PDB file of C-alpha atoms in Angstrom:
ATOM      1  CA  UNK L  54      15.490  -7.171 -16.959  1.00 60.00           C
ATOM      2  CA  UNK L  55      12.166  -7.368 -18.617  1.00 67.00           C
ATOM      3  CA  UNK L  56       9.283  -7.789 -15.640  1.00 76.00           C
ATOM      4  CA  UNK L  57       5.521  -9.383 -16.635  1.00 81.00           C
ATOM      5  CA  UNK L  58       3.341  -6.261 -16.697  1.00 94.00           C
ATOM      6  CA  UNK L  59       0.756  -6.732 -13.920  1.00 97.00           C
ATOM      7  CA  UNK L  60      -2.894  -5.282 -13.364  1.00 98.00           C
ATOM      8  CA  UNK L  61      -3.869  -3.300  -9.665  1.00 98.00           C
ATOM      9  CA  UNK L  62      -6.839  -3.047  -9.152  1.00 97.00           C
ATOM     10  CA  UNK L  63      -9.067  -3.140  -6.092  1.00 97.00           C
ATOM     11  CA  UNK L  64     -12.471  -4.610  -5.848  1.00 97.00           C
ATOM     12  CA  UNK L  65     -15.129  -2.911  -7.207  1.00 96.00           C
ATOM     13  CA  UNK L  66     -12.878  -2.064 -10.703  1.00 95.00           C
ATOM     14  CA  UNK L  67     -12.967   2.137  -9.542  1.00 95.00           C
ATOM     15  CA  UNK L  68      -9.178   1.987  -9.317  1.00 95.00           C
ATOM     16  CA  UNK L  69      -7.167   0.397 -11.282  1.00 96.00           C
ATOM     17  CA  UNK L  70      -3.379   0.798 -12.668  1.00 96.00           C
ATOM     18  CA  UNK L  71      -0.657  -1.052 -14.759  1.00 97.00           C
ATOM     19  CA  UNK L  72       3.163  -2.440 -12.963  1.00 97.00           C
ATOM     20  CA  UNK L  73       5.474  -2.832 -15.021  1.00 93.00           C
ATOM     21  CA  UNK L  74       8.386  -2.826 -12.899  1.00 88.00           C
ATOM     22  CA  UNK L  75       9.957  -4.649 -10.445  1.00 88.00           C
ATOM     23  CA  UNK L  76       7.992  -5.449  -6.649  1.00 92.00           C
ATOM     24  CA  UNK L  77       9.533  -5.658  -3.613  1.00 91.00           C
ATOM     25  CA  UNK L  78       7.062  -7.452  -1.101  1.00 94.00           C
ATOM     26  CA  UNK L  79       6.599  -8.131   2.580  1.00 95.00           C
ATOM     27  CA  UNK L  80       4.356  -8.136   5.277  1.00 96.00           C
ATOM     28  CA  UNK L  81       4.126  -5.234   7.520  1.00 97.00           C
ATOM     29  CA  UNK L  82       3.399  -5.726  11.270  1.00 97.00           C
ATOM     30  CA  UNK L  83       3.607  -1.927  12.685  1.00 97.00           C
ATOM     31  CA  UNK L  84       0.921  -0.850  14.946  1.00 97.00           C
ATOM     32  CA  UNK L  85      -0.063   1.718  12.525  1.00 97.00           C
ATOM     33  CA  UNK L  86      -0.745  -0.420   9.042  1.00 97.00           C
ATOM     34  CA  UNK L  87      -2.287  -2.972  10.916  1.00 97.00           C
ATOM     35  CA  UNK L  88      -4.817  -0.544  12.996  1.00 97.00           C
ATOM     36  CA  UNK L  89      -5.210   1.378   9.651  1.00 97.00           C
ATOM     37  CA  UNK L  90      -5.882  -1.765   7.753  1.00 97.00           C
ATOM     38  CA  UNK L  91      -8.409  -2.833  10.235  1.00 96.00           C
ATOM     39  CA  UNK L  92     -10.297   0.566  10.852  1.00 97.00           C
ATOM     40  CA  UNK L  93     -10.970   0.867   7.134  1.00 98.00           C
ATOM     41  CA  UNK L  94     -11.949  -2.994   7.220  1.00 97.00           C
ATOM     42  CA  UNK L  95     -14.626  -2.257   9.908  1.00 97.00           C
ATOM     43  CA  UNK L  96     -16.136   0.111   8.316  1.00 96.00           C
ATOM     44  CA  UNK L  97     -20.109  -0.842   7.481  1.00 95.00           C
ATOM     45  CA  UNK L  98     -19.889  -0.684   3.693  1.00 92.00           C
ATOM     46  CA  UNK L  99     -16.904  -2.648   3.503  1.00 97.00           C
ATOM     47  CA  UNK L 100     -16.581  -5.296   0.549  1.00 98.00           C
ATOM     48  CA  UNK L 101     -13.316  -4.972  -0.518  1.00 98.00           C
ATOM     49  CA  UNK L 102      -9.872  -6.789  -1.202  1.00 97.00           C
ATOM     50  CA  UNK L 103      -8.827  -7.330   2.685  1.00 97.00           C
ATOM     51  CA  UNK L 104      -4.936  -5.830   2.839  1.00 97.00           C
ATOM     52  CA  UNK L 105      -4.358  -8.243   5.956  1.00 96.00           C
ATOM     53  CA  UNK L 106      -2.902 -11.268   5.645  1.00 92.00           C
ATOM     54  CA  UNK L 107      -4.884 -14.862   6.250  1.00 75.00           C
ATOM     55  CA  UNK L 108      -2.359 -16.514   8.671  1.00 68.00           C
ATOM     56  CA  UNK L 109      -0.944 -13.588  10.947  1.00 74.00           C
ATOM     57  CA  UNK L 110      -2.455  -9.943  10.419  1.00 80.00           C
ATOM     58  CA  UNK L 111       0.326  -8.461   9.314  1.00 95.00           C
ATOM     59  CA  UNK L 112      -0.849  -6.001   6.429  1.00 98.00           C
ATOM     60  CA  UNK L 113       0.680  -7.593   3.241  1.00 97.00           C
ATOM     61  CA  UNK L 114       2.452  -4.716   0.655  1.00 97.00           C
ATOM     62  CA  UNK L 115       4.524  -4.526  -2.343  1.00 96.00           C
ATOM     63  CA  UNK L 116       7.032  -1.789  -3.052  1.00 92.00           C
ATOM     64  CA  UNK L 117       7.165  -0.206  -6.214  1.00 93.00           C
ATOM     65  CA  UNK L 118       9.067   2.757  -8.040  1.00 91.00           C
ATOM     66  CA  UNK L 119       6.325   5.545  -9.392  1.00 92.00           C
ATOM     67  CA  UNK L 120       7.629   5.545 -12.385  1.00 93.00           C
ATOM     68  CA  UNK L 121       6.306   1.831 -12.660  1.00 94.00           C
ATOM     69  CA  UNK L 122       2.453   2.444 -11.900  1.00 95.00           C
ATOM     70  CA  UNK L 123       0.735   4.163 -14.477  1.00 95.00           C
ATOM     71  CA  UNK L 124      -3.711   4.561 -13.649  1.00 95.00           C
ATOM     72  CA  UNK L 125      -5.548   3.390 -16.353  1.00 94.00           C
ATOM     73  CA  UNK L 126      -8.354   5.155 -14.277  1.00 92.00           C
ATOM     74  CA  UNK L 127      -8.707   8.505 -14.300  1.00 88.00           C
ATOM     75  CA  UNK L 128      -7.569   9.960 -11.226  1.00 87.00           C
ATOM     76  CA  UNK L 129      -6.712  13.308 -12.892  1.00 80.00           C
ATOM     77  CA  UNK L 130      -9.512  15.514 -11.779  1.00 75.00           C
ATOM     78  CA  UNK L 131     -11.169  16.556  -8.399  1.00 73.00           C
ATOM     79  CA  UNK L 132     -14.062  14.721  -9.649  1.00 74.00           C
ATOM     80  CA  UNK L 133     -12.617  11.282 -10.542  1.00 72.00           C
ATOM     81  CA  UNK L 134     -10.415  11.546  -7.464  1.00 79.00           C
ATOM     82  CA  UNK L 135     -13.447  11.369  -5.367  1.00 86.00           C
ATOM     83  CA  UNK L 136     -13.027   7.747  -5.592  1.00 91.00           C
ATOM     84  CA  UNK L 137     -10.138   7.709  -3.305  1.00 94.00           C
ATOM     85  CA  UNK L 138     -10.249   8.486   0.907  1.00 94.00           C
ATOM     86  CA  UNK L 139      -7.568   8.413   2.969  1.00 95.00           C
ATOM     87  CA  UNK L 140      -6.452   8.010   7.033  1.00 97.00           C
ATOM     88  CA  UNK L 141      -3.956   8.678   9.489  1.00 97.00           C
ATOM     89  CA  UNK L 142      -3.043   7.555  12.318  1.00 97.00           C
ATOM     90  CA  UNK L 143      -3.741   9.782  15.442  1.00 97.00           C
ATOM     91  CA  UNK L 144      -4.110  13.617  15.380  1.00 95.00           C
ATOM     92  CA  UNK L 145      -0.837  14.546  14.046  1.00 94.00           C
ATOM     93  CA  UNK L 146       0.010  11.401  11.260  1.00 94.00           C
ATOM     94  CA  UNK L 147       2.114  12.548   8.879  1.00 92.00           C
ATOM     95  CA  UNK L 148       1.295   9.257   6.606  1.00 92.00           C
ATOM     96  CA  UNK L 149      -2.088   9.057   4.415  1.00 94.00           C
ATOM     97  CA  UNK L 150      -2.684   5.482   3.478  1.00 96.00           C
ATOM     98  CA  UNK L 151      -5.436   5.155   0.993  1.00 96.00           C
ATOM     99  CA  UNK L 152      -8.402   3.507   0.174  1.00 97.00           C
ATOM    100  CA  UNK L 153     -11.191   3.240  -2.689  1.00 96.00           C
ATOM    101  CA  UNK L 154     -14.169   4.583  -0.890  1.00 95.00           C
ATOM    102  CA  UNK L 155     -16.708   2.642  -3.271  1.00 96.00           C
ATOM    103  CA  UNK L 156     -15.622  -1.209  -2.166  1.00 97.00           C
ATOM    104  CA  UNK L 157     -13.584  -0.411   0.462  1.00 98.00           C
ATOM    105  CA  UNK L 158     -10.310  -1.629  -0.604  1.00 98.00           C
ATOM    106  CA  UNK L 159      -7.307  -0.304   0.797  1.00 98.00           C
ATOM    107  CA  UNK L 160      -5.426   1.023  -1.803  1.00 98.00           C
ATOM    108  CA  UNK L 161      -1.882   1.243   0.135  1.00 97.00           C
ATOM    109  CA  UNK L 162       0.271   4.201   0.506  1.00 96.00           C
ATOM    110  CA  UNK L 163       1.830   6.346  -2.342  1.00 94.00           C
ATOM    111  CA  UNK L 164       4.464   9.303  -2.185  1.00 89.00           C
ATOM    112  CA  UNK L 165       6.104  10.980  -5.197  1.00 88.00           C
ATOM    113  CA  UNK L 166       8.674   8.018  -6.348  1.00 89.00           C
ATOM    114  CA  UNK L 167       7.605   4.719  -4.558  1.00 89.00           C
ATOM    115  CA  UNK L 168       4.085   3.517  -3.698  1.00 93.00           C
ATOM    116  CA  UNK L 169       3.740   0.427  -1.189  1.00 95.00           C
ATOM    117  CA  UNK L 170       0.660  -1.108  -2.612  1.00 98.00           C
ATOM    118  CA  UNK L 171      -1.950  -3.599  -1.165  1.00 98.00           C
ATOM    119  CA  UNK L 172      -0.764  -6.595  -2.475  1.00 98.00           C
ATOM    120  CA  UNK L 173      -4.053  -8.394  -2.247  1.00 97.00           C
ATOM    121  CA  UNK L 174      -5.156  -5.987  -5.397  1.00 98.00           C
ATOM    122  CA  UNK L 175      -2.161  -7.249  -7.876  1.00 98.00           C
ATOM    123  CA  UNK L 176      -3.394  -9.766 -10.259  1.00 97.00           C
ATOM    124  CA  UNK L 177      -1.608 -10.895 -13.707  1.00 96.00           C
ATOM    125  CA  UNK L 178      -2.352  -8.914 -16.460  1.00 93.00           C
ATOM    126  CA  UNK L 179      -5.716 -10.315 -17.952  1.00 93.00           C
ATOM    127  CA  UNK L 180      -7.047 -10.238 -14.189  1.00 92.00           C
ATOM    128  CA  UNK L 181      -7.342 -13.686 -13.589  1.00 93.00           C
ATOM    129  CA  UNK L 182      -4.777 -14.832 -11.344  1.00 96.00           C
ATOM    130  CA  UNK L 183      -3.105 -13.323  -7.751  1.00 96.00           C
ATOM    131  CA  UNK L 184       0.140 -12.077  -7.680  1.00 96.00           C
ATOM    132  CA  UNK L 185       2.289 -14.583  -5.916  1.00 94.00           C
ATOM    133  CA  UNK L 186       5.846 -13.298  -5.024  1.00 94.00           C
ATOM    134  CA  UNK L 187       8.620 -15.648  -6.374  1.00 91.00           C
ATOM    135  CA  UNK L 188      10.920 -15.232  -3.026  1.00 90.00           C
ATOM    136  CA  UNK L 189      10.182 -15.635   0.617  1.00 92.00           C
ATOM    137  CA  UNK L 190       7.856 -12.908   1.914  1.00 94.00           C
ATOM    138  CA  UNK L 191       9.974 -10.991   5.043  1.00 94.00           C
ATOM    139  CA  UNK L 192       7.793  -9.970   7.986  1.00 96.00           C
ATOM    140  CA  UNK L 193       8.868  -6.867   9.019  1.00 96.00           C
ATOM    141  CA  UNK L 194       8.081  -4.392  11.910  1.00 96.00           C
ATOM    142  CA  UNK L 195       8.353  -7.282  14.198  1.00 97.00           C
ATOM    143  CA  UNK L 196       9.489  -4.582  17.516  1.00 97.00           C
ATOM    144  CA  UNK L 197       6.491  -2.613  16.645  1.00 97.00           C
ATOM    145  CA  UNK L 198       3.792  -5.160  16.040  1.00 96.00           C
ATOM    146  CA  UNK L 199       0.492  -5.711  18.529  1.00 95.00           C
ATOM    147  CA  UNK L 200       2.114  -9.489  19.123  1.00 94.00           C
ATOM    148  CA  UNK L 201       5.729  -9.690  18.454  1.00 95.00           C
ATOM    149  CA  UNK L 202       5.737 -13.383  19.486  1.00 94.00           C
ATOM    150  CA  UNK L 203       3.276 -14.027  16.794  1.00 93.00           C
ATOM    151  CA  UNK L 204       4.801 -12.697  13.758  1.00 95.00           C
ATOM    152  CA  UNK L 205       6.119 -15.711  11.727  1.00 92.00           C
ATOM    153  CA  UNK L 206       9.765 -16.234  10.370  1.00 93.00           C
ATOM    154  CA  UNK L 207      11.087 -14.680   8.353  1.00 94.00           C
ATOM    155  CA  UNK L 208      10.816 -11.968   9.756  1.00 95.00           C
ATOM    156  CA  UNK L 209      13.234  -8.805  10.947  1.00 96.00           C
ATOM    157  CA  UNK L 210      12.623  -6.152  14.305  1.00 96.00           C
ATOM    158  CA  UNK L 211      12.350  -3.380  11.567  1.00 94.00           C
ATOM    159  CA  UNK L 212      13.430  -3.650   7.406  1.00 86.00           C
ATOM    160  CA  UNK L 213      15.229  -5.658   5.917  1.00 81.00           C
ATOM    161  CA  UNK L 214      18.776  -4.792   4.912  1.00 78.00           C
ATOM    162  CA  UNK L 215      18.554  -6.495   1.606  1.00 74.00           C
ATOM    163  CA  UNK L 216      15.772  -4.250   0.518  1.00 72.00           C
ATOM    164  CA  UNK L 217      17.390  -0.391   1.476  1.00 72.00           C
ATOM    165  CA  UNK L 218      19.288  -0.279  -1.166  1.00 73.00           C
ATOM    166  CA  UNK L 219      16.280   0.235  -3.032  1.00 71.00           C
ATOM    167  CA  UNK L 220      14.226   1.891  -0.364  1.00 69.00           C
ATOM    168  CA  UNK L 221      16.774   4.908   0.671  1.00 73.00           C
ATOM    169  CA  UNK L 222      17.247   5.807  -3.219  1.00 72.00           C
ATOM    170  CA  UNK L 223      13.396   5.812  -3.726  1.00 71.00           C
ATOM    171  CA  UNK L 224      12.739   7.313  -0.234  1.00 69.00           C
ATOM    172  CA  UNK L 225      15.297  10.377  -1.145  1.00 70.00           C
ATOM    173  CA  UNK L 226      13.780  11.224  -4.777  1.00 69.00           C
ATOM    174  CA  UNK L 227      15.639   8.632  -6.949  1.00 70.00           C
ATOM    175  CA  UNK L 228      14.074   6.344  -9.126  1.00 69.00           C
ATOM    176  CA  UNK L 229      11.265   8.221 -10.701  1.00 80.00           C
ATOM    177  CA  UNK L 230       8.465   9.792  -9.892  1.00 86.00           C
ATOM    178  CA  UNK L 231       4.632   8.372 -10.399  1.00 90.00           C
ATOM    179  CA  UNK L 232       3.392  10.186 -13.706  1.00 89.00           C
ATOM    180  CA  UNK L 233       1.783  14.148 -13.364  1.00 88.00           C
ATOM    181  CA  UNK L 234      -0.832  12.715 -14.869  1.00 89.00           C
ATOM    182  CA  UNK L 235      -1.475  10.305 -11.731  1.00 90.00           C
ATOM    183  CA  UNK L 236      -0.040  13.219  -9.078  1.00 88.00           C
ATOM    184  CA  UNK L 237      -3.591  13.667  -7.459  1.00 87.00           C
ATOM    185  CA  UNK L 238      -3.064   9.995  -5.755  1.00 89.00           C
ATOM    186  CA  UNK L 239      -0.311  11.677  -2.998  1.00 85.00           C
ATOM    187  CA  UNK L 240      -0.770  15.222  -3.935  1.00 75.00           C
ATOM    188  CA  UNK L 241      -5.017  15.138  -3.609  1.00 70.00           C
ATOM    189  CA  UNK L 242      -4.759  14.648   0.058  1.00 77.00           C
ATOM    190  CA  UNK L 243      -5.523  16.993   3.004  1.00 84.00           C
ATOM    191  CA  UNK L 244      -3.946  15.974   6.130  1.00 88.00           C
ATOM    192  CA  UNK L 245      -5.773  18.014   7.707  1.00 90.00           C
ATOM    193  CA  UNK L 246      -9.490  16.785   6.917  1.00 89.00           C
ATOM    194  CA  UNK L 247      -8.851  12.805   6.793  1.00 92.00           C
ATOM    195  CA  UNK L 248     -10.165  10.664   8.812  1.00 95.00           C
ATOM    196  CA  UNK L 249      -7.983   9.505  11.918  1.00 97.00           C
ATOM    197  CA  UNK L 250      -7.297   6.101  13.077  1.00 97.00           C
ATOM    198  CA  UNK L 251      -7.487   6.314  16.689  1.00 96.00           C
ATOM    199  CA  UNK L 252      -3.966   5.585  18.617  1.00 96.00           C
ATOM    200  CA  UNK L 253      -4.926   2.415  20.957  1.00 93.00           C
ATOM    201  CA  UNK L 254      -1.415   1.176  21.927  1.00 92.00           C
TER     202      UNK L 254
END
């Protein structure tokens, strides 16, 4: 199948990338995307591409292989990484979730074969339209959400069966990795030095 190649990007233009695969997308109620969403979202210099949805808070993402986001920025060097900051979540997080530390924007998170990107920073290709997903979005994270009776249909308590099939491939080194070229964006980070969302709930 031949997919519309699509432009990431987030605010300020700093970080940007071409898709040109397929995107799986959904909204993503844990405690820890929406507290990470909203910590980098209160920070004072903040004008960025909000990765929260309007209607419910739930942090809205789309799934993609690696091999399907190629930076048209430079992101090669320790220099042009310097755009990009990243958190976790308590002490000991394990995740980095990123964001462009010029606008603001959180970026999303990326690992060696799949990236879940903010899907607030997908436009078409020329830039002038936002991505709209063709199928219902799923809520997701429901039993781990702030509000569980507030998360609107559809939604599931964790993931969605329809979507491991390509998740647990991707998630176990199948599917293509994101270019070497483009490494830096999950290989530049230091647990150890990021910032830490603080653990609340």
């Amino acid at each position: 199948m031949i997919y519309p190649q699509l432009l990431f990007k987030c605010k300020c233009g700093s970080v940007q990338a071409e898709i040109k695969g397929s995107l799986s997308a959904s909204n993503c109620h844990c405690h820890s995307c929406v507290a990470s969403a909203q910590f980098i979202e209160s920070k004072p210099n903040f004008d960025g591409y909000s990765a929260l949805t309007n209607s419910h808070g739930g942090v809205a993402y789309a799934m993609v292989k690696g091999k399907d986001i190629n930076f048209t920025s430079d992101i090669s060097t320790k220099e042009a990484h310097a755009n990009i900051d990243y958190v976790k979540v308590g002490e000991k997080g394990k995740m980095a979730r990123s964001y462009c530390k010029n606008c603001g924007t959180m970026l999303g998170i990326f690992e060696k074969n799949l990236a879940f990107l903010n899907r607030n920073c997908i436009y078409s290709q020329d830039g002038s339209t936002l991505y709209e997903p063709t199928k219902p979005v799923i809520n997701i994270m429901k039993k781990h959400s702030f509000d569980p009776a507030k998360v609107p249909e559809p939604n599931v308590a964790v993931f969605p069966l329809s979507q491991i099939p390509t998740f647990i491939p991707l998630l176990m080194g199948f599917g293509g990795r994101i270019a070497p070229k483009d490494a830096a964006i999950y290989a530049g980070k230091d647990l150890t030095s990021v910032e830490v969302v603080p653990i609340t709930w």
